[in-house]
PDB file of C-alpha atoms and ligand atoms in Angstrom:
ATOM      1  CA  MET A   1      95.969 106.383 111.146  1.00 69.00           C
ATOM      2  CA  THR A   2      95.212 103.475 113.558  1.00 73.00           C
ATOM      3  CA  GLN A   3      92.908 100.657 112.450  1.00 75.00           C
ATOM      4  CA  LEU A   4      90.172 101.863 114.858  1.00 78.00           C
ATOM      5  CA  HIS A   5      90.492 105.425 113.613  1.00 85.00           C
ATOM      6  CA  GLU A   6      90.335 104.141 110.013  1.00 83.00           C
ATOM      7  CA  GLN A   7      87.115 102.226 110.751  1.00 87.00           C
ATOM      8  CA  GLU A   8      85.539 105.248 112.466  1.00 92.00           C
ATOM      9  CA  SER A   9      86.490 107.497 109.549  1.00 93.00           C
ATOM     10  CA  LEU A  10      85.027 105.046 107.042  1.00 93.00           C
ATOM     11  CA  ALA A  11      81.780 104.800 109.068  1.00 95.00           C
ATOM     12  CA  LYS A  12      81.496 108.620 109.002  1.00 95.00           C
ATOM     13  CA  LEU A  13      82.100 108.573 105.254  1.00 96.00           C
ATOM     14  CA  VAL A  14      79.347 105.968 104.758  1.00 96.00           C
ATOM     15  CA  ASP A  15      76.984 108.245 106.726  1.00 96.00           C
ATOM     16  CA  ARG A  16      78.012 111.175 104.558  1.00 97.00           C
ATOM     17  CA  ILE A  17      77.597 109.591 101.109  1.00 97.00           C
ATOM     18  CA  GLY A  18      74.825 107.119 101.958  1.00 96.00           C
ATOM     19  CA  SER A  19      74.866 103.352 102.460  1.00 96.00           C
ATOM     20  CA  LYS A  20      73.600 102.598  98.925  1.00 96.00           C
ATOM     21  CA  HIS A  21      76.551 104.332  97.268  1.00 97.00           C
ATOM     22  CA  ALA A  22      79.131 103.070  99.789  1.00 97.00           C
ATOM     23  CA  GLY A  23      77.683  99.535  99.764  1.00 96.00           C
ATOM     24  CA  LYS A  24      77.894  99.240  95.967  1.00 96.00           C
ATOM     25  CA  ARG A  25      81.477 100.563  95.894  1.00 96.00           C
ATOM     26  CA  LEU A  26      82.718  98.353  98.738  1.00 96.00           C
ATOM     27  CA  GLU A  27      81.010  95.254  97.366  1.00 95.00           C
ATOM     28  CA  MET A  28      82.453  95.745  93.870  1.00 94.00           C
ATOM     29  CA  GLN A  29      85.930  96.481  95.261  1.00 94.00           C
ATOM     30  CA  ALA A  30      85.835  93.255  97.321  1.00 92.00           C
ATOM     31  CA  HIS A  31      84.585  91.213  94.361  1.00 90.00           C
ATOM     32  CA  TYR A  32      87.203  92.699  92.024  1.00 85.00           C
ATOM     33  CA  SER A  33      90.164  92.081  94.327  1.00 83.00           C
ATOM     34  CA  ALA A  34      88.950  88.569  95.204  1.00 81.00           C
ATOM     35  CA  LEU A  35      88.958  87.718  91.497  1.00 80.00           C
ATOM     36  CA  LEU A  36      92.441  89.120  90.999  1.00 75.00           C
ATOM     37  CA  MET A  37      93.846  87.451  94.142  1.00 70.00           C
ATOM     38  CA  GLY A  38      92.318  84.201  92.918  1.00 68.00           C
ATOM     39  CA  GLY A  39      94.420  84.439  89.766  1.00 63.00           C
ATOM     40  CA  HIS A  40      91.567  85.391  87.436  1.00 60.00           C
ATOM     41  CA  HIS A  41      92.310  87.838  84.658  1.00 55.00           C
ATOM     42  CA  ILE A  42      89.765  90.588  84.367  1.00 54.00           C
ATOM     43  CA  HIS A  43      89.816  92.389  81.088  1.00 49.00           C
ATOM     44  CA  VAL A  44      89.485  95.824  82.578  1.00 52.00           C
ATOM     45  CA  HIS A  45      92.923  97.201  81.928  1.00 60.00           C
ATOM     46  CA  MET A  46      96.165  96.242  80.296  1.00 54.00           C
ATOM     47  CA  GLU A  47      97.749  95.370  83.665  1.00 60.00           C
ATOM     48  CA  GLU A  48      95.241  92.529  83.886  1.00 57.00           C
ATOM     49  CA  LEU A  49      96.352  91.208  80.508  1.00 65.00           C
ATOM     50  CA  PRO A  50      99.809  89.758  81.285  1.00 74.00           C
ATOM     51  CA  ALA A  51     100.499  88.627  77.714  1.00 78.00           C
ATOM     52  CA  ILE A  52     100.064  92.135  76.272  1.00 79.00           C
ATOM     53  CA  ALA A  53     102.084  93.645  79.132  1.00 81.00           C
ATOM     54  CA  TRP A  54     104.905  91.175  78.522  1.00 84.00           C
ATOM     55  CA  LEU A  55     104.859  91.828  74.770  1.00 86.00           C
ATOM     56  CA  LEU A  56     104.974  95.592  75.277  1.00 86.00           C
ATOM     57  CA  LYS A  57     107.896  95.427  77.712  1.00 90.00           C
ATOM     58  CA  THR A  58     109.835  92.959  75.561  1.00 92.00           C
ATOM     59  CA  SER A  59     109.358  95.002  72.379  1.00 91.00           C
ATOM     60  CA  LEU A  60     110.596  98.203  74.030  1.00 92.00           C
ATOM     61  CA  LYS A  61     113.591  96.415  75.567  1.00 94.00           C
ATOM     62  CA  VAL A  62     114.575  94.613  72.364  1.00 95.00           C
ATOM     63  CA  THR A  63     114.382  97.829  70.331  1.00 93.00           C
ATOM     64  CA  GLY A  64     116.398  99.739  72.948  1.00 94.00           C
ATOM     65  CA  LEU A  65     113.513 102.165  73.564  1.00 95.00           C
ATOM     66  CA  TRP A  66     112.850 101.146  77.192  1.00 96.00           C
ATOM     67  CA  PRO A  67     115.216 103.675  78.884  1.00 97.00           C
ATOM     68  CA  ILE A  68     113.842 106.484  76.687  1.00 97.00           C
ATOM     69  CA  ALA A  69     110.266 105.498  77.511  1.00 97.00           C
ATOM     70  CA  VAL A  70     111.093 105.488  81.256  1.00 97.00           C
ATOM     71  CA  LYS A  71     112.732 108.926  81.017  1.00 97.00           C
ATOM     72  CA  ASN A  72     109.684 110.254  79.141  1.00 97.00           C
ATOM     73  CA  SER A  73     107.480 109.383  82.129  1.00 97.00           C
ATOM     74  CA  THR A  74     108.579 112.481  84.082  1.00 97.00           C
ATOM     75  CA  ASN A  75     109.150 114.824  81.137  1.00 97.00           C
ATOM     76  CA  TYR A  76     106.176 117.040  81.994  1.00 98.00           C
ATOM     77  CA  ARG A  77     104.510 119.276  79.445  1.00 97.00           C
ATOM     78  CA  ILE A  78     103.092 122.490  80.905  1.00 98.00           C
ATOM     79  CA  VAL A  79      99.804 123.319  79.227  1.00 98.00           C
ATOM     80  CA  GLU A  80      97.977 126.655  79.376  1.00 98.00           C
ATOM     81  CA  HIS A  81      94.297 126.252  78.525  1.00 98.00           C
ATOM     82  CA  SER A  82      91.947 129.205  78.298  1.00 98.00           C
ATOM     83  CA  VAL A  83      88.253 128.598  79.045  1.00 98.00           C
ATOM     84  CA  PRO A  84      85.868 131.315  77.805  1.00 98.00           C
ATOM     85  CA  LEU A  85      82.631 131.228  79.789  1.00 97.00           C
ATOM     86  CA  HIS A  86      79.346 133.090  79.639  1.00 92.00           C
ATOM     87  CA  HIS A  87      77.944 134.210  82.978  1.00 94.00           C
ATOM     88  CA  LEU A  88      81.334 134.002  84.704  1.00 97.00           C
ATOM     89  CA  PRO A  89      81.275 136.454  87.608  1.00 97.00           C
ATOM     90  CA  GLU A  90      83.713 139.311  87.042  1.00 96.00           C
ATOM     91  CA  ALA A  91      85.615 138.317  90.174  1.00 98.00           C
ATOM     92  CA  PHE A  92      86.539 134.953  88.600  1.00 98.00           C
ATOM     93  CA  ASP A  93      87.828 136.369  85.299  1.00 98.00           C
ATOM     94  CA  GLY A  94      91.409 135.069  85.199  1.00 98.00           C
ATOM     95  CA  PHE A  95      90.847 132.389  87.892  1.00 98.00           C
ATOM     96  CA  ARG A  96      93.451 129.655  87.427  1.00 98.00           C
ATOM     97  CA  ILE A  97      92.773 125.967  88.043  1.00 98.00           C
ATOM     98  CA  LEU A  98      95.727 123.596  88.156  1.00 98.00           C
ATOM     99  CA  HIS A  99      94.582 120.211  86.876  1.00 98.00           C
ATOM    100  CA  LEU A 100      96.492 117.029  87.695  1.00 98.00           C
ATOM    101  CA  SER A 101      95.125 113.629  86.793  1.00 98.00           C
ATOM    102  CA  ASP A 102      96.138 110.000  87.064  1.00 98.00           C
ATOM    103  CA  LEU A 103      99.059 110.510  89.420  1.00 98.00           C
ATOM    104  CA  HIS A 104      99.472 106.787  90.145  1.00 98.00           C
ATOM    105  CA  ILE A 105     101.978 108.307  92.503  1.00 98.00           C
ATOM    106  CA  GLU A 106     103.856 105.333  93.944  1.00 97.00           C
ATOM    107  CA  GLY A 107     104.530 104.188  90.372  1.00 97.00           C
ATOM    108  CA  MET A 108     106.464 107.383  89.578  1.00 98.00           C
ATOM    109  CA  ILE A 109     110.169 106.682  89.096  1.00 97.00           C
ATOM    110  CA  ASP A 110     111.134 109.574  91.415  1.00 97.00           C
ATOM    111  CA  LYS A 111     108.061 109.238  93.678  1.00 96.00           C
ATOM    112  CA  GLY A 112     106.821 112.708  92.687  1.00 96.00           C
ATOM    113  CA  GLN A 113     109.991 114.757  93.298  1.00 96.00           C
ATOM    114  CA  SER A 114     110.208 116.365  89.838  1.00 96.00           C
ATOM    115  CA  LEU A 115     106.444 116.945  89.846  1.00 97.00           C
ATOM    116  CA  GLN A 116     106.775 118.810  93.157  1.00 97.00           C
ATOM    117  CA  HIS A 117     109.597 120.882  91.749  1.00 96.00           C
ATOM    118  CA  THR A 118     107.627 121.758  88.580  1.00 96.00           C
ATOM    119  CA  LEU A 119     104.526 122.719  90.586  1.00 97.00           C
ATOM    120  CA  SER A 120     106.588 125.085  92.729  1.00 95.00           C
ATOM    121  CA  THR A 121     107.221 127.201  89.603  1.00 95.00           C
ATOM    122  CA  LEU A 122     103.519 127.639  88.733  1.00 97.00           C
ATOM    123  CA  GLN A 123     100.861 130.111  89.912  1.00 97.00           C
ATOM    124  CA  PHE A 124      97.241 129.005  90.366  1.00 98.00           C
ATOM    125  CA  ASP A 125      94.208 129.639  92.570  1.00 98.00           C
ATOM    126  CA  LEU A 126      92.873 126.089  92.959  1.00 98.00           C
ATOM    127  CA  CYS A 127      94.215 122.601  92.321  1.00 98.00           C
ATOM    128  CA  VAL A 128      91.948 119.784  91.130  1.00 98.00           C
ATOM    129  CA  LEU A 129      92.932 116.115  91.056  1.00 98.00           C
ATOM    130  CA  THR A 130      90.744 114.018  88.747  1.00 98.00           C
ATOM    131  CA  GLY A 131      91.388 110.569  90.197  1.00 98.00           C
ATOM    132  CA  ASP A 132      93.709 107.575  90.047  1.00 98.00           C
ATOM    133  CA  PHE A 133      96.027 108.337  92.940  1.00 98.00           C
ATOM    134  CA  ARG A 134      97.125 104.690  93.296  1.00 97.00           C
ATOM    135  CA  PHE A 135      99.354 102.802  90.841  1.00 96.00           C
ATOM    136  CA  ARG A 136      97.642  99.425  91.041  1.00 92.00           C
ATOM    137  CA  THR A 137      93.909  98.772  91.040  1.00 91.00           C
ATOM    138  CA  TYR A 138      93.935  96.763  94.282  1.00 89.00           C
ATOM    139  CA  GLY A 139      96.096  96.022  97.317  1.00 89.00           C
ATOM    140  CA  SER A 140      97.791  98.345  99.794  1.00 93.00           C
ATOM    141  CA  TYR A 141      97.405 102.097  99.465  1.00 96.00           C
ATOM    142  CA  ASP A 142      99.622 103.152 102.409  1.00 96.00           C
ATOM    143  CA  LYS A 143     102.440 104.330 100.172  1.00 97.00           C
ATOM    144  CA  THR A 144      99.980 106.163  97.895  1.00 98.00           C
ATOM    145  CA  LEU A 145      98.646 108.133 100.868  1.00 98.00           C
ATOM    146  CA  ARG A 146     102.103 108.896 102.239  1.00 98.00           C
ATOM    147  CA  LEU A 147     103.307 110.246  98.903  1.00 98.00           C
ATOM    148  CA  MET A 148     100.081 112.206  98.305  1.00 98.00           C
ATOM    149  CA  GLU A 149     100.463 113.833 101.723  1.00 98.00           C
ATOM    150  CA  SER A 150     103.971 114.923 100.882  1.00 97.00           C
ATOM    151  CA  LEU A 151     102.894 116.256  97.441  1.00 98.00           C
ATOM    152  CA  VAL A 152      99.875 118.179  98.776  1.00 98.00           C
ATOM    153  CA  LYS A 153     102.062 119.883 101.414  1.00 96.00           C
ATOM    154  CA  THR A 154     103.968 121.545  98.567  1.00 94.00           C
ATOM    155  CA  ILE A 155     100.883 122.749  96.648  1.00 96.00           C
ATOM    156  CA  GLN A 156     100.217 126.421  97.344  1.00 95.00           C
ATOM    157  CA  ALA A 157      96.661 127.262  96.248  1.00 97.00           C
ATOM    158  CA  PRO A 158      94.494 129.891  97.973  1.00 98.00           C
ATOM    159  CA  PHE A 159      91.349 127.821  97.202  1.00 98.00           C
ATOM    160  CA  GLY A 160      92.977 124.557  98.240  1.00 98.00           C
ATOM    161  CA  VAL A 161      93.065 121.134  96.646  1.00 98.00           C
ATOM    162  CA  THR A 162      89.933 119.240  95.576  1.00 98.00           C
ATOM    163  CA  GLY A 163      89.851 115.650  94.336  1.00 98.00           C
ATOM    164  CA  ILE A 164      87.692 112.792  93.130  1.00 98.00           C
ATOM    165  CA  LEU A 165      88.242 109.029  93.014  1.00 98.00           C
ATOM    166  CA  GLY A 166      89.298 107.121  89.906  1.00 97.00           C
ATOM    167  CA  ASN A 167      88.925 103.466  89.044  1.00 96.00           C
ATOM    168  CA  HIS A 168      92.343 102.682  90.632  1.00 96.00           C
ATOM    169  CA  ASP A 169      91.229 104.149  93.969  1.00 97.00           C
ATOM    170  CA  TRP A 170      89.233 102.660  96.793  1.00 96.00           C
ATOM    171  CA  LEU A 171      86.664 104.286  99.002  1.00 97.00           C
ATOM    172  CA  GLU A 172      88.802 103.416 102.044  1.00 96.00           C
ATOM    173  CA  MET A 173      91.447 105.832 100.736  1.00 97.00           C
ATOM    174  CA  VAL A 174      89.153 108.868 101.146  1.00 97.00           C
ATOM    175  CA  PRO A 175      89.773 109.547 104.876  1.00 96.00           C
ATOM    176  CA  GLY A 176      93.541 109.383 104.311  1.00 96.00           C
ATOM    177  CA  LEU A 177      93.361 111.636 101.245  1.00 98.00           C
ATOM    178  CA  GLU A 178      91.264 114.130 103.232  1.00 97.00           C
ATOM    179  CA  GLN A 179      93.728 114.002 106.100  1.00 96.00           C
ATOM    180  CA  ALA A 180      96.450 114.752 103.539  1.00 97.00           C
ATOM    181  CA  GLY A 181      94.619 118.012 102.751  1.00 98.00           C
ATOM    182  CA  ILE A 182      92.497 117.081  99.735  1.00 98.00           C
ATOM    183  CA  ARG A 183      88.808 117.960  99.808  1.00 98.00           C
ATOM    184  CA  MET A 184      87.269 114.849  98.255  1.00 98.00           C
ATOM    185  CA  LEU A 185      83.955 115.123  96.409  1.00 98.00           C
ATOM    186  CA  LEU A 186      81.888 111.929  96.090  1.00 98.00           C
ATOM    187  CA  ASN A 187      78.859 113.042  94.081  1.00 98.00           C
ATOM    188  CA  GLU A 188      79.171 116.223  96.126  1.00 98.00           C
ATOM    189  CA  THR A 189      79.668 119.911  95.482  1.00 98.00           C
ATOM    190  CA  GLN A 190      81.854 122.773  96.598  1.00 98.00           C
ATOM    191  CA  ALA A 191      81.218 126.495  96.267  1.00 98.00           C
ATOM    192  CA  LEU A 192      84.215 128.666  95.408  1.00 98.00           C
ATOM    193  CA  GLU A 193      83.467 132.105  96.772  1.00 98.00           C
ATOM    194  CA  LYS A 194      84.953 135.532  96.167  1.00 97.00           C
ATOM    195  CA  GLY A 195      83.028 138.160  98.104  1.00 96.00           C
ATOM    196  CA  SER A 196      79.378 137.768  97.125  1.00 96.00           C
ATOM    197  CA  ASP A 197      80.219 135.863  93.889  1.00 97.00           C
ATOM    198  CA  ALA A 198      80.540 132.101  93.578  1.00 98.00           C
ATOM    199  CA  ILE A 199      81.155 129.358  91.044  1.00 98.00           C
ATOM    200  CA  TRP A 200      80.627 125.675  91.823  1.00 98.00           C
ATOM    201  CA  LEU A 201      82.589 122.466  91.552  1.00 98.00           C
ATOM    202  CA  LEU A 202      80.681 119.186  91.199  1.00 98.00           C
ATOM    203  CA  GLY A 203      82.781 116.068  91.779  1.00 98.00           C
ATOM    204  CA  LEU A 204      81.646 112.551  90.912  1.00 98.00           C
ATOM    205  CA  ASP A 205      82.733 109.098  91.995  1.00 98.00           C
ATOM    206  CA  ASP A 206      84.074 106.791  89.250  1.00 97.00           C
ATOM    207  CA  VAL A 207      81.770 106.329  86.267  1.00 96.00           C
ATOM    208  CA  HIS A 208      84.124 104.026  84.354  1.00 93.00           C
ATOM    209  CA  TYR A 209      84.404 100.782  86.333  1.00 92.00           C
ATOM    210  CA  TYR A 210      82.561 101.133  89.659  1.00 94.00           C
ATOM    211  CA  GLU A 211      79.745 103.144  88.059  1.00 94.00           C
ATOM    212  CA  THR A 212      79.092 104.870  91.377  1.00 96.00           C
ATOM    213  CA  GLY A 213      79.139 108.377  89.924  1.00 97.00           C
ATOM    214  CA  ASP A 214      75.781 110.111  90.415  1.00 98.00           C
ATOM    215  CA  LEU A 215      75.485 113.238  88.304  1.00 98.00           C
ATOM    216  CA  ASP A 216      71.849 113.887  89.293  1.00 98.00           C
ATOM    217  CA  LYS A 217      72.727 113.935  92.990  1.00 98.00           C
ATOM    218  CA  ALA A 218      75.531 116.449  92.481  1.00 98.00           C
ATOM    219  CA  VAL A 219      73.424 118.615  90.154  1.00 98.00           C
ATOM    220  CA  GLU A 220      70.619 118.814  92.723  1.00 98.00           C
ATOM    221  CA  ALA A 221      73.039 120.151  95.318  1.00 97.00           C
ATOM    222  CA  ALA A 222      74.306 123.099  93.253  1.00 97.00           C
ATOM    223  CA  PRO A 223      72.454 126.213  92.095  1.00 97.00           C
ATOM    224  CA  THR A 224      71.622 126.346  88.378  1.00 95.00           C
ATOM    225  CA  ASP A 225      72.250 130.062  87.808  1.00 94.00           C
ATOM    226  CA  THR A 226      75.986 129.768  88.281  1.00 96.00           C
ATOM    227  CA  VAL A 227      79.073 128.532  86.428  1.00 98.00           C
ATOM    228  CA  ARG A 228      79.367 124.791  87.158  1.00 98.00           C
ATOM    229  CA  ILE A 229      82.574 122.834  86.701  1.00 98.00           C
ATOM    230  CA  LEU A 230      82.290 119.057  86.683  1.00 98.00           C
ATOM    231  CA  LEU A 231      85.122 116.798  87.838  1.00 98.00           C
ATOM    232  CA  VAL A 232      84.794 113.208  86.587  1.00 98.00           C
ATOM    233  CA  HIS A 233      87.562 110.653  86.273  1.00 98.00           C
ATOM    234  CA  SER A 234      86.786 109.676  82.675  1.00 97.00           C
ATOM    235  CA  PRO A 235      85.270 111.397  79.620  1.00 97.00           C
ATOM    236  CA  GLU A 236      82.417 108.899  79.471  1.00 96.00           C
ATOM    237  CA  ILE A 237      79.385 110.970  80.466  1.00 97.00           C
ATOM    238  CA  ILE A 238      79.907 114.010  78.256  1.00 97.00           C
ATOM    239  CA  PRO A 239      76.419 114.148  76.641  1.00 97.00           C
ATOM    240  CA  GLU A 240      74.759 113.666  80.051  1.00 98.00           C
ATOM    241  CA  ALA A 241      76.878 116.413  81.592  1.00 98.00           C
ATOM    242  CA  PHE A 242      75.986 118.807  78.779  1.00 98.00           C
ATOM    243  CA  SER A 243      72.271 118.000  79.189  1.00 98.00           C
ATOM    244  CA  ALA A 244      72.629 118.700  82.918  1.00 98.00           C
ATOM    245  CA  GLY A 245      73.924 122.198  82.077  1.00 97.00           C
ATOM    246  CA  MET A 246      77.605 121.850  82.979  1.00 98.00           C
ATOM    247  CA  ASP A 247      79.881 124.623  81.701  1.00 98.00           C
ATOM    248  CA  LEU A 248      83.232 122.857  81.979  1.00 98.00           C
ATOM    249  CA  TYR A 249      84.092 119.130  82.224  1.00 98.00           C
ATOM    250  CA  LEU A 250      87.531 118.176  83.561  1.00 98.00           C
ATOM    251  CA  CYS A 251      88.697 114.567  83.454  1.00 98.00           C
ATOM    252  CA  GLY A 252      91.563 112.186  82.724  1.00 98.00           C
ATOM    253  CA  HIS A 253      91.685 108.375  82.736  1.00 96.00           C
ATOM    254  CA  SER A 254      92.841 107.864  79.133  1.00 95.00           C
ATOM    255  CA  HIS A 255      96.497 108.834  79.833  1.00 96.00           C
ATOM    256  CA  GLY A 256      96.225 110.077  76.237  1.00 95.00           C
ATOM    257  CA  GLY A 257      97.073 106.494  75.334  1.00 93.00           C
ATOM    258  CA  GLN A 258     100.402 106.629  77.279  1.00 95.00           C
ATOM    259  CA  ILE A 259     102.053 104.530  74.554  1.00 92.00           C
ATOM    260  CA  CYS A 260     101.279 106.208  71.248  1.00 92.00           C
ATOM    261  CA  LEU A 261     102.331 105.928  67.652  1.00 91.00           C
ATOM    262  CA  PRO A 262     104.550 108.700  66.240  1.00 90.00           C
ATOM    263  CA  GLY A 263     102.280 111.729  65.951  1.00 87.00           C
ATOM    264  CA  GLY A 264     100.554 110.923  69.235  1.00 86.00           C
ATOM    265  CA  GLN A 265      97.938 108.490  67.957  1.00 87.00           C
ATOM    266  CA  PRO A 266      96.948 106.323  70.950  1.00 87.00           C
ATOM    267  CA  ILE A 267      96.845 102.532  70.684  1.00 83.00           C
ATOM    268  CA  ILE A 268      94.661 101.862  73.755  1.00 83.00           C
ATOM    269  CA  THR A 269      92.762 104.394  75.909  1.00 79.00           C
ATOM    270  CA  HIS A 270      90.145 102.394  77.863  1.00 85.00           C
ATOM    271  CA  CYS A 271      87.538 105.091  77.215  1.00 86.00           C
ATOM    272  CA  ARG A 272      84.029 104.487  75.953  1.00 87.00           C
ATOM    273  CA  CYS A 273      83.702 107.789  74.105  1.00 88.00           C
ATOM    274  CA  ALA A 274      84.389 109.451  70.757  1.00 86.00           C
ATOM    275  CA  ARG A 275      88.046 109.747  69.777  1.00 88.00           C
ATOM    276  CA  SER A 276      87.956 113.562  69.939  1.00 91.00           C
ATOM    277  CA  TYR A 277      87.234 113.409  73.686  1.00 93.00           C
ATOM    278  CA  LYS A 278      90.092 111.054  74.578  1.00 93.00           C
ATOM    279  CA  ALA A 279      92.885 113.608  75.048  1.00 94.00           C
ATOM    280  CA  GLY A 280      93.331 117.353  75.270  1.00 96.00           C
ATOM    281  CA  PRO A 281      90.805 120.183  74.942  1.00 98.00           C
ATOM    282  CA  TRP A 282      87.423 119.611  73.327  1.00 98.00           C
ATOM    283  CA  GLN A 283      83.979 121.142  73.074  1.00 97.00           C
ATOM    284  CA  HIS A 284      80.605 119.397  73.166  1.00 97.00           C
ATOM    285  CA  GLU A 285      77.881 121.802  72.044  1.00 97.00           C
ATOM    286  CA  SER A 286      78.452 124.794  74.350  1.00 96.00           C
ATOM    287  CA  MET A 287      80.231 122.786  77.068  1.00 97.00           C
ATOM    288  CA  ARG A 288      84.023 123.037  77.185  1.00 98.00           C
ATOM    289  CA  GLY A 289      86.140 120.147  78.367  1.00 98.00           C
ATOM    290  CA  TYR A 290      89.633 118.830  78.829  1.00 98.00           C
ATOM    291  CA  THR A 291      90.785 115.218  79.040  1.00 98.00           C
ATOM    292  CA  SER A 292      94.167 115.207  80.727  1.00 98.00           C
ATOM    293  CA  ARG A 293      96.892 112.908  79.433  1.00 97.00           C
ATOM    294  CA  GLY A 294      97.763 112.500  83.105  1.00 98.00           C
ATOM    295  CA  VAL A 295     100.936 113.077  85.087  1.00 98.00           C
ATOM    296  CA  GLY A 296     101.567 109.444  86.005  1.00 98.00           C
ATOM    297  CA  THR A 297     101.472 106.082  84.294  1.00 97.00           C
ATOM    298  CA  SER A 298      99.897 102.684  84.762  1.00 93.00           C
ATOM    299  CA  LEU A 299     101.219  99.199  84.041  1.00 91.00           C
ATOM    300  CA  PHE A 300     104.858 100.400  83.645  1.00 94.00           C
ATOM    301  CA  PRO A 301     106.435 103.825  84.299  1.00 96.00           C
ATOM    302  CA  ILE A 302     106.849 104.475  80.596  1.00 96.00           C
ATOM    303  CA  ARG A 303     105.507 106.826  77.940  1.00 97.00           C
ATOM    304  CA  MET A 304     106.042 107.000  74.195  1.00 95.00           C
ATOM    305  CA  ASN A 305     104.943 109.888  71.951  1.00 95.00           C
ATOM    306  CA  CYS A 306     102.666 111.080  74.749  1.00 96.00           C
ATOM    307  CA  GLN A 307     104.127 113.448  77.356  1.00 97.00           C
ATOM    308  CA  PRO A 308     102.643 113.592  80.856  1.00 98.00           C
ATOM    309  CA  GLU A 309     100.913 116.941  81.286  1.00 98.00           C
ATOM    310  CA  ILE A 310     100.282 119.575  83.926  1.00 98.00           C
ATOM    311  CA  ILE A 311      97.436 121.819  82.849  1.00 98.00           C
ATOM    312  CA  THR A 312      96.339 125.231  84.044  1.00 98.00           C
ATOM    313  CA  HIS A 313      92.816 126.176  82.991  1.00 98.00           C
ATOM    314  CA  THR A 314      92.283 129.941  83.070  1.00 98.00           C
ATOM    315  CA  LEU A 315      88.625 130.978  83.249  1.00 98.00           C
ATOM    316  CA  ARG A 316      87.797 133.944  81.023  1.00 98.00           C
ATOM    317  CA  LYS A 317      84.605 135.944  81.050  1.00 97.00           C
ATOM    318  CA  ILE A 318      82.932 136.322  77.653  1.00 94.00           C
ATOM    319  CA  PRO A 319      81.670 139.906  77.579  1.00 86.00           C
ATOM    320  CA  GLU A 320      77.869 140.230  77.415  1.00 80.00           C
ATOM    321  CA  GLN A 321      76.517 141.359  74.011  1.00 77.00           C
ATOM    322  CA  LYS A 322      74.824 144.766  74.227  1.00 70.00           C
TER     323      LYS A 322
HETATM  324 FE1  FE2 B 401      94.852 106.309  85.301  1.00 86.23          FE
END
């Protein structure tokens, strides 16, 4: 994409999502990267805490665990998750949603090759990507877009690929991600239709760091008498989503801890929510949810006691009581 084309695409995006939303995102992104470029340490994530990062790397190297941890980073776990839903139209009983989160794709040791291979063995109707395409939280995203384009080309889903931004992603990446074949939702909605039946996806911008997610806006744009699936990068607005009537909440962000104690107990997750919502399937009142442990990594391409995961959510109709 040329620089002029990039500017035109961004201007169209600002028109689409509104100048208030775009302005807040762009201003915070600029402020954040200026601080980092100026050598300030922002206590947002571990990668901005060099002492902890150094300690982690040194400990794994000294104990000889580093090569194992690197190998673990592409040892994908395939997860089948069944989602029973009231009011699911008959036509969507058995509908399969492939859920990938936190790709951080240019940080992958094989740049997504084994992920592509694994995906080619799976069957699904729709693919959703719940944010964090980029490895770092600032800087160039050219490589991210190139690798995402190559990954999306290999994803065969009749209902396509839908994504949202995470806290590692910038608004400027949206035109490139859309050109790569991902339908990006920024507090927007998408109807999935089968004949005269439909269910709806609602996709929010990041609620964790940029706080530009707007649940109310997305809710207003979707009908209420339908199954509604919310895509949010992090599990940090679960009570609000339940109050807004969401049926299913899909997210990531925590990486399940990425580096965990034996038994899978995370050390750090960067999530402001109850422990039970930080990884795997959960339920809040009648709303189902899943917090993906992610397919990628941040800080270093390593995992311990926490496999990267590829999840397929299968929607199941709960029969009506007679
Ligand atoms: Fe992430």
